[in-house]
């Protein structure tokens, strides 16, 4: 198991360097890219603010047909011209919040998830500068906000919902409510977005969260891969039974 990373004790560069090393140890690269599912990718933008690592999140425009008003990471479906998930995530982040791809230091790809539409969603982790000013595309994004990464292992407001991923496969849905001082508003972060944020925080901080998770924390990567493969098998099973 990793020793816990205490953000308060580290100067800025070593905070990033320690996070980078842990992330690279959990990089799955293109290991799952060939699975026969439609592909999508999201960017998990990390920035350092006030001596803490933070995550940038977006709120989906209310005009969108699918999941309007939900909190998510910048991202979307892969296009034929994208050479890999990294390119998809960077292209979508530029379209949605005006983040130039050259201003992202891509560190790794983490274990993917499968969304409600059965897309294989790959989380791409990258560092961005704290000075980045988002310019949300109003057709896609209504708001952008930043949450300390630690909130996803030590939240003030958290619930979990059991959900049935498929016959005989029970999962745990994380739901966080984050009160943002800047916006003077609460944001609800749940579903796949919360799932990726929790895993990212577990990788970087290497310590137990204040709530239950579906991982063996002493073998984080192997257990995350195992969970994903169980989910993938159950999705394939469900497809067969629909045929």
mmCIF file of C-alpha atoms in Angstrom:
data_model
loop_
_atom_site.group_PDB
_atom_site.id
_atom_site.type_symbol
_atom_site.label_atom_id
_atom_site.label_comp_id
_atom_site.label_asym_id
_atom_site.label_seq_id
_atom_site.Cartn_x
_atom_site.Cartn_y
_atom_site.Cartn_z
ATOM 1 C CA UNK A 1 0.000 0.000 0.000
ATOM 2 C CA UNK A 2 1.067 3.558 -0.648
ATOM 3 C CA UNK A 3 1.953 5.833 2.211
ATOM 4 C CA UNK A 4 -0.535 8.630 2.568
ATOM 5 C CA UNK A 5 0.243 11.921 0.862
ATOM 6 C CA UNK A 6 -0.357 14.937 3.079
ATOM 7 C CA UNK A 7 -0.812 17.994 0.844
ATOM 8 C CA UNK A 8 -0.086 20.484 3.611
ATOM 9 C CA UNK A 9 3.488 19.256 4.098
ATOM 10 C CA UNK A 10 4.616 19.531 0.514
ATOM 11 C CA UNK A 11 5.858 22.512 -1.465
ATOM 12 C CA UNK A 12 4.081 23.097 -4.748
ATOM 13 C CA UNK A 13 6.388 21.277 -7.159
ATOM 14 C CA UNK A 14 6.810 18.226 -4.990
ATOM 15 C CA UNK A 15 3.023 18.036 -4.530
ATOM 16 C CA UNK A 16 2.685 17.777 -8.295
ATOM 17 C CA UNK A 17 5.692 15.458 -8.606
ATOM 18 C CA UNK A 18 4.302 13.056 -5.985
ATOM 19 C CA UNK A 19 0.883 13.087 -7.680
ATOM 20 C CA UNK A 20 2.490 12.538 -11.092
ATOM 21 C CA UNK A 21 4.437 9.488 -9.842
ATOM 22 C CA UNK A 22 1.327 7.895 -8.347
ATOM 23 C CA UNK A 23 -0.750 8.571 -11.428
ATOM 24 C CA UNK A 24 1.873 7.047 -13.731
ATOM 25 C CA UNK A 25 1.906 3.911 -11.547
ATOM 26 C CA UNK A 26 -1.850 3.562 -12.272
ATOM 27 C CA UNK A 27 -1.682 4.386 -16.000
ATOM 28 C CA UNK A 28 -3.561 1.825 -18.130
ATOM 29 C CA UNK A 29 -2.557 3.490 -21.451
ATOM 30 C CA UNK A 30 -4.571 1.893 -24.287
ATOM 31 C CA UNK A 31 -5.130 -1.421 -22.503
ATOM 32 C CA UNK A 32 -8.937 -1.327 -22.875
ATOM 33 C CA UNK A 33 -9.193 0.696 -26.100
ATOM 34 C CA UNK A 34 -9.939 -2.278 -28.336
ATOM 35 C CA UNK A 35 -13.030 -3.453 -26.433
ATOM 36 C CA UNK A 36 -16.027 -3.556 -28.801
ATOM 37 C CA UNK A 37 -17.944 -0.631 -27.313
ATOM 38 C CA UNK A 38 -18.470 2.915 -28.624
ATOM 39 C CA UNK A 39 -15.704 5.115 -27.234
ATOM 40 C CA UNK A 40 -15.752 8.347 -25.273
ATOM 41 C CA UNK A 41 -13.243 10.174 -23.079
ATOM 42 C CA UNK A 42 -13.236 12.810 -20.363
ATOM 43 C CA UNK A 43 -10.462 15.105 -19.139
ATOM 44 C CA UNK A 44 -9.848 15.214 -15.381
ATOM 45 C CA UNK A 45 -8.115 18.641 -15.153
ATOM 46 C CA UNK A 46 -5.966 18.953 -12.018
ATOM 47 C CA UNK A 47 -4.645 22.281 -10.822
ATOM 48 C CA UNK A 48 -2.760 23.450 -7.776
ATOM 49 C CA UNK A 49 -4.444 26.200 -5.773
ATOM 50 C CA UNK A 50 -3.455 27.424 -2.312
ATOM 51 C CA UNK A 51 -1.164 24.448 -1.751
ATOM 52 C CA UNK A 52 -3.887 21.923 -2.604
ATOM 53 C CA UNK A 53 -4.692 19.868 -5.654
ATOM 54 C CA UNK A 54 -8.088 20.723 -7.124
ATOM 55 C CA UNK A 55 -10.285 19.384 -9.912
ATOM 56 C CA UNK A 56 -12.057 21.471 -12.523
ATOM 57 C CA UNK A 57 -15.646 20.392 -13.255
ATOM 58 C CA UNK A 58 -18.375 21.648 -15.553
ATOM 59 C CA UNK A 59 -22.171 21.886 -15.419
ATOM 60 C CA UNK A 60 -23.982 20.705 -18.535
ATOM 61 C CA UNK A 61 -26.117 23.309 -20.308
ATOM 62 C CA UNK A 62 -29.858 23.138 -19.622
ATOM 63 C CA UNK A 63 -30.420 23.176 -23.391
ATOM 64 C CA UNK A 64 -28.815 19.761 -23.830
ATOM 65 C CA UNK A 65 -31.072 16.825 -24.598
ATOM 66 C CA UNK A 66 -29.117 14.359 -22.463
ATOM 67 C CA UNK A 67 -28.566 14.962 -18.735
ATOM 68 C CA UNK A 68 -29.071 18.781 -18.742
ATOM 69 C CA UNK A 69 -27.751 20.569 -15.646
ATOM 70 C CA UNK A 70 -25.626 17.611 -14.488
ATOM 71 C CA UNK A 71 -22.069 18.055 -13.244
ATOM 72 C CA UNK A 72 -19.434 16.361 -15.357
ATOM 73 C CA UNK A 73 -15.880 16.561 -16.652
ATOM 74 C CA UNK A 74 -15.139 18.084 -20.062
ATOM 75 C CA UNK A 75 -15.439 15.274 -22.592
ATOM 76 C CA UNK A 76 -17.535 13.409 -25.095
ATOM 77 C CA UNK A 77 -17.633 10.809 -27.812
ATOM 78 C CA UNK A 78 -14.613 9.897 -29.895
ATOM 79 C CA UNK A 79 -14.571 11.075 -33.493
ATOM 80 C CA UNK A 80 -13.055 9.154 -36.384
ATOM 81 C CA UNK A 81 -10.202 11.690 -36.674
ATOM 82 C CA UNK A 82 -9.139 11.281 -32.996
ATOM 83 C CA UNK A 83 -6.055 9.099 -32.811
ATOM 84 C CA UNK A 84 -6.776 8.016 -29.221
ATOM 85 C CA UNK A 85 -8.748 8.877 -26.061
ATOM 86 C CA UNK A 86 -6.254 11.582 -25.101
ATOM 87 C CA UNK A 87 -6.999 13.444 -28.311
ATOM 88 C CA UNK A 88 -10.761 13.053 -27.743
ATOM 89 C CA UNK A 89 -10.548 14.450 -24.202
ATOM 90 C CA UNK A 90 -8.363 17.412 -25.247
ATOM 91 C CA UNK A 91 -10.528 18.242 -28.270
ATOM 92 C CA UNK A 92 -13.702 18.184 -26.186
ATOM 93 C CA UNK A 93 -12.138 20.317 -23.416
ATOM 94 C CA UNK A 94 -11.203 22.940 -26.010
ATOM 95 C CA UNK A 95 -14.733 22.907 -27.491
ATOM 96 C CA UNK A 96 -16.479 23.027 -24.109
ATOM 97 C CA UNK A 97 -14.387 25.373 -21.943
ATOM 98 C CA UNK A 98 -11.785 26.868 -24.310
ATOM 99 C CA UNK A 99 -8.844 24.949 -22.827
ATOM 100 C CA UNK A 100 -5.975 24.898 -25.370
ATOM 101 C CA UNK A 101 -4.617 21.317 -25.723
ATOM 102 C CA UNK A 102 -1.032 22.593 -25.506
ATOM 103 C CA UNK A 103 -1.763 23.968 -22.026
ATOM 104 C CA UNK A 104 -2.527 20.509 -20.614
ATOM 105 C CA UNK A 105 0.246 18.303 -19.265
ATOM 106 C CA UNK A 106 -1.304 14.867 -19.862
ATOM 107 C CA UNK A 107 -0.136 12.416 -17.202
ATOM 108 C CA UNK A 108 -2.092 9.182 -17.685
ATOM 109 C CA UNK A 109 -5.256 7.311 -18.556
ATOM 110 C CA UNK A 110 -7.035 5.588 -15.682
ATOM 111 C CA UNK A 111 -9.276 2.495 -15.652
ATOM 112 C CA UNK A 112 -12.307 3.305 -17.817
ATOM 113 C CA UNK A 113 -15.991 3.215 -16.934
ATOM 114 C CA UNK A 114 -19.134 2.417 -18.908
ATOM 115 C CA UNK A 115 -21.854 5.056 -19.012
ATOM 116 C CA UNK A 116 -25.649 4.759 -19.219
ATOM 117 C CA UNK A 117 -25.453 4.649 -23.012
ATOM 118 C CA UNK A 118 -22.910 1.771 -22.887
ATOM 119 C CA UNK A 119 -20.043 3.965 -24.085
ATOM 120 C CA UNK A 120 -16.569 3.002 -22.906
ATOM 121 C CA UNK A 121 -15.474 6.199 -21.129
ATOM 122 C CA UNK A 122 -11.743 6.700 -20.551
ATOM 123 C CA UNK A 123 -10.621 9.233 -17.930
ATOM 124 C CA UNK A 124 -7.545 11.183 -19.069
ATOM 125 C CA UNK A 125 -5.723 13.003 -16.250
ATOM 126 C CA UNK A 126 -3.804 16.195 -16.930
ATOM 127 C CA UNK A 127 -2.380 19.182 -15.059
ATOM 128 C CA UNK A 128 -3.505 22.660 -16.050
ATOM 129 C CA UNK A 129 -2.349 26.047 -14.752
ATOM 130 C CA UNK A 130 -4.278 27.673 -11.918
ATOM 131 C CA UNK A 131 -4.402 30.827 -14.062
ATOM 132 C CA UNK A 132 -6.572 29.136 -16.720
ATOM 133 C CA UNK A 133 -9.745 31.179 -17.326
ATOM 134 C CA UNK A 134 -12.518 28.986 -18.690
ATOM 135 C CA UNK A 135 -14.681 30.347 -21.500
ATOM 136 C CA UNK A 136 -17.660 27.976 -21.433
ATOM 137 C CA UNK A 137 -19.419 27.224 -24.714
ATOM 138 C CA UNK A 138 -23.015 28.138 -23.677
ATOM 139 C CA UNK A 139 -24.493 25.439 -25.950
ATOM 140 C CA UNK A 140 -22.729 22.757 -23.915
ATOM 141 C CA UNK A 141 -21.650 24.189 -20.550
ATOM 142 C CA UNK A 142 -23.545 26.508 -18.210
ATOM 143 C CA UNK A 143 -20.888 26.752 -15.487
ATOM 144 C CA UNK A 144 -17.349 25.780 -14.457
ATOM 145 C CA UNK A 145 -16.170 25.313 -10.866
ATOM 146 C CA UNK A 146 -13.236 23.899 -8.893
ATOM 147 C CA UNK A 147 -13.299 21.389 -6.010
ATOM 148 C CA UNK A 148 -10.362 20.406 -3.751
ATOM 149 C CA UNK A 149 -9.468 16.822 -4.679
ATOM 150 C CA UNK A 150 -9.483 15.842 -0.990
ATOM 151 C CA UNK A 151 -13.241 16.417 -0.937
ATOM 152 C CA UNK A 152 -13.578 13.095 -2.778
ATOM 153 C CA UNK A 153 -12.091 11.150 0.126
ATOM 154 C CA UNK A 154 -13.156 13.416 3.023
ATOM 155 C CA UNK A 155 -16.465 14.992 1.998
ATOM 156 C CA UNK A 156 -18.656 17.153 4.216
ATOM 157 C CA UNK A 157 -21.852 16.078 2.477
ATOM 158 C CA UNK A 158 -22.014 12.541 1.070
ATOM 159 C CA UNK A 159 -24.518 9.765 0.456
ATOM 160 C CA UNK A 160 -24.261 6.524 -1.442
ATOM 161 C CA UNK A 161 -26.964 4.720 -3.364
ATOM 162 C CA UNK A 162 -26.865 1.013 -4.136
ATOM 163 C CA UNK A 163 -27.633 0.362 -7.769
ATOM 164 C CA UNK A 164 -28.036 -2.710 -9.886
ATOM 165 C CA UNK A 165 -25.571 -2.633 -12.748
ATOM 166 C CA UNK A 166 -27.080 -5.779 -14.242
ATOM 167 C CA UNK A 167 -28.500 -9.094 -12.991
ATOM 168 C CA UNK A 168 -26.534 -10.207 -9.948
ATOM 169 C CA UNK A 169 -24.142 -7.248 -10.090
ATOM 170 C CA UNK A 170 -24.577 -4.673 -7.351
ATOM 171 C CA UNK A 171 -22.616 -1.438 -7.294
ATOM 172 C CA UNK A 172 -22.332 1.671 -5.167
ATOM 173 C CA UNK A 173 -23.145 5.099 -6.556
ATOM 174 C CA UNK A 174 -21.292 7.957 -4.841
ATOM 175 C CA UNK A 175 -23.199 11.257 -4.415
ATOM 176 C CA UNK A 176 -21.398 14.360 -3.165
ATOM 177 C CA UNK A 177 -22.868 17.791 -2.517
ATOM 178 C CA UNK A 178 -20.203 20.495 -2.657
ATOM 179 C CA UNK A 179 -20.990 24.003 -1.411
ATOM 180 C CA UNK A 180 -18.984 26.326 -3.615
ATOM 181 C CA UNK A 181 -18.054 29.652 -1.999
ATOM 182 C CA UNK A 182 -17.282 31.357 -5.281
ATOM 183 C CA UNK A 183 -20.701 30.563 -6.797
ATOM 184 C CA UNK A 184 -22.540 30.645 -3.433
ATOM 185 C CA UNK A 185 -24.280 27.492 -4.590
ATOM 186 C CA UNK A 186 -24.273 23.747 -3.942
ATOM 187 C CA UNK A 187 -23.258 21.374 -6.739
ATOM 188 C CA UNK A 188 -24.301 17.725 -6.802
ATOM 189 C CA UNK A 189 -21.568 15.430 -8.121
ATOM 190 C CA UNK A 190 -22.580 11.832 -8.672
ATOM 191 C CA UNK A 191 -22.593 8.909 -11.093
ATOM 192 C CA UNK A 192 -19.584 8.241 -13.321
ATOM 193 C CA UNK A 193 -18.158 11.719 -12.622
ATOM 194 C CA UNK A 194 -18.040 10.983 -8.878
ATOM 195 C CA UNK A 195 -16.704 7.482 -9.577
ATOM 196 C CA UNK A 196 -13.722 8.895 -11.522
ATOM 197 C CA UNK A 197 -13.099 11.681 -8.969
ATOM 198 C CA UNK A 198 -13.029 9.182 -6.067
ATOM 199 C CA UNK A 199 -10.628 6.859 -7.872
ATOM 200 C CA UNK A 200 -8.356 9.793 -8.765
ATOM 201 C CA UNK A 201 -8.279 10.922 -5.114
ATOM 202 C CA UNK A 202 -7.551 7.366 -3.911
ATOM 203 C CA UNK A 203 -4.650 7.071 -6.382
ATOM 204 C CA UNK A 204 -3.116 10.413 -5.432
ATOM 205 C CA UNK A 205 -3.628 10.455 -1.655
ATOM 206 C CA UNK A 206 -3.224 6.736 -0.965
ATOM 207 C CA UNK A 207 -5.371 6.848 2.147
ATOM 208 C CA UNK A 208 -8.732 5.493 3.256
ATOM 209 C CA UNK A 209 -11.778 7.583 2.471
ATOM 210 C CA UNK A 210 -14.334 8.386 5.170
ATOM 211 C CA UNK A 211 -16.915 6.255 3.293
ATOM 212 C CA UNK A 212 -17.067 2.749 1.843
ATOM 213 C CA UNK A 213 -15.648 2.042 -1.621
ATOM 214 C CA UNK A 214 -15.764 -1.053 -3.848
ATOM 215 C CA UNK A 215 -11.970 -1.441 -4.011
ATOM 216 C CA UNK A 216 -9.286 -3.384 -2.213
ATOM 217 C CA UNK A 217 -7.324 -0.320 -1.104
ATOM 218 C CA UNK A 218 -4.108 -2.329 -0.685
ATOM 219 C CA UNK A 219 -4.363 -3.428 -4.332
ATOM 220 C CA UNK A 220 -6.074 -0.463 -5.883
ATOM 221 C CA UNK A 221 -5.232 -0.942 -9.556
ATOM 222 C CA UNK A 222 -5.865 -4.723 -9.747
ATOM 223 C CA UNK A 223 -9.168 -4.357 -7.904
ATOM 224 C CA UNK A 224 -10.265 -1.446 -10.132
ATOM 225 C CA UNK A 225 -9.449 -3.526 -13.222
ATOM 226 C CA UNK A 226 -11.372 -6.483 -11.767
ATOM 227 C CA UNK A 227 -14.424 -4.294 -11.019
ATOM 228 C CA UNK A 228 -14.311 -2.908 -14.542
ATOM 229 C CA UNK A 229 -14.034 -6.357 -16.130
ATOM 230 C CA UNK A 230 -17.032 -7.544 -14.058
ATOM 231 C CA UNK A 231 -19.011 -4.537 -15.246
ATOM 232 C CA UNK A 232 -17.959 -5.111 -18.868
ATOM 233 C CA UNK A 233 -18.944 -8.807 -18.648
ATOM 234 C CA UNK A 234 -22.346 -7.872 -17.238
ATOM 235 C CA UNK A 235 -22.925 -5.315 -20.026
ATOM 236 C CA UNK A 236 -22.062 -7.974 -22.640
ATOM 237 C CA UNK A 237 -24.382 -10.429 -20.849
ATOM 238 C CA UNK A 238 -27.232 -7.909 -20.885
ATOM 239 C CA UNK A 239 -26.672 -7.274 -24.613
ATOM 240 C CA UNK A 240 -26.930 -11.006 -25.331
ATOM 241 C CA UNK A 241 -30.158 -11.368 -23.366
ATOM 242 C CA UNK A 242 -31.679 -8.496 -25.374
ATOM 243 C CA UNK A 243 -30.873 -10.127 -28.705
#
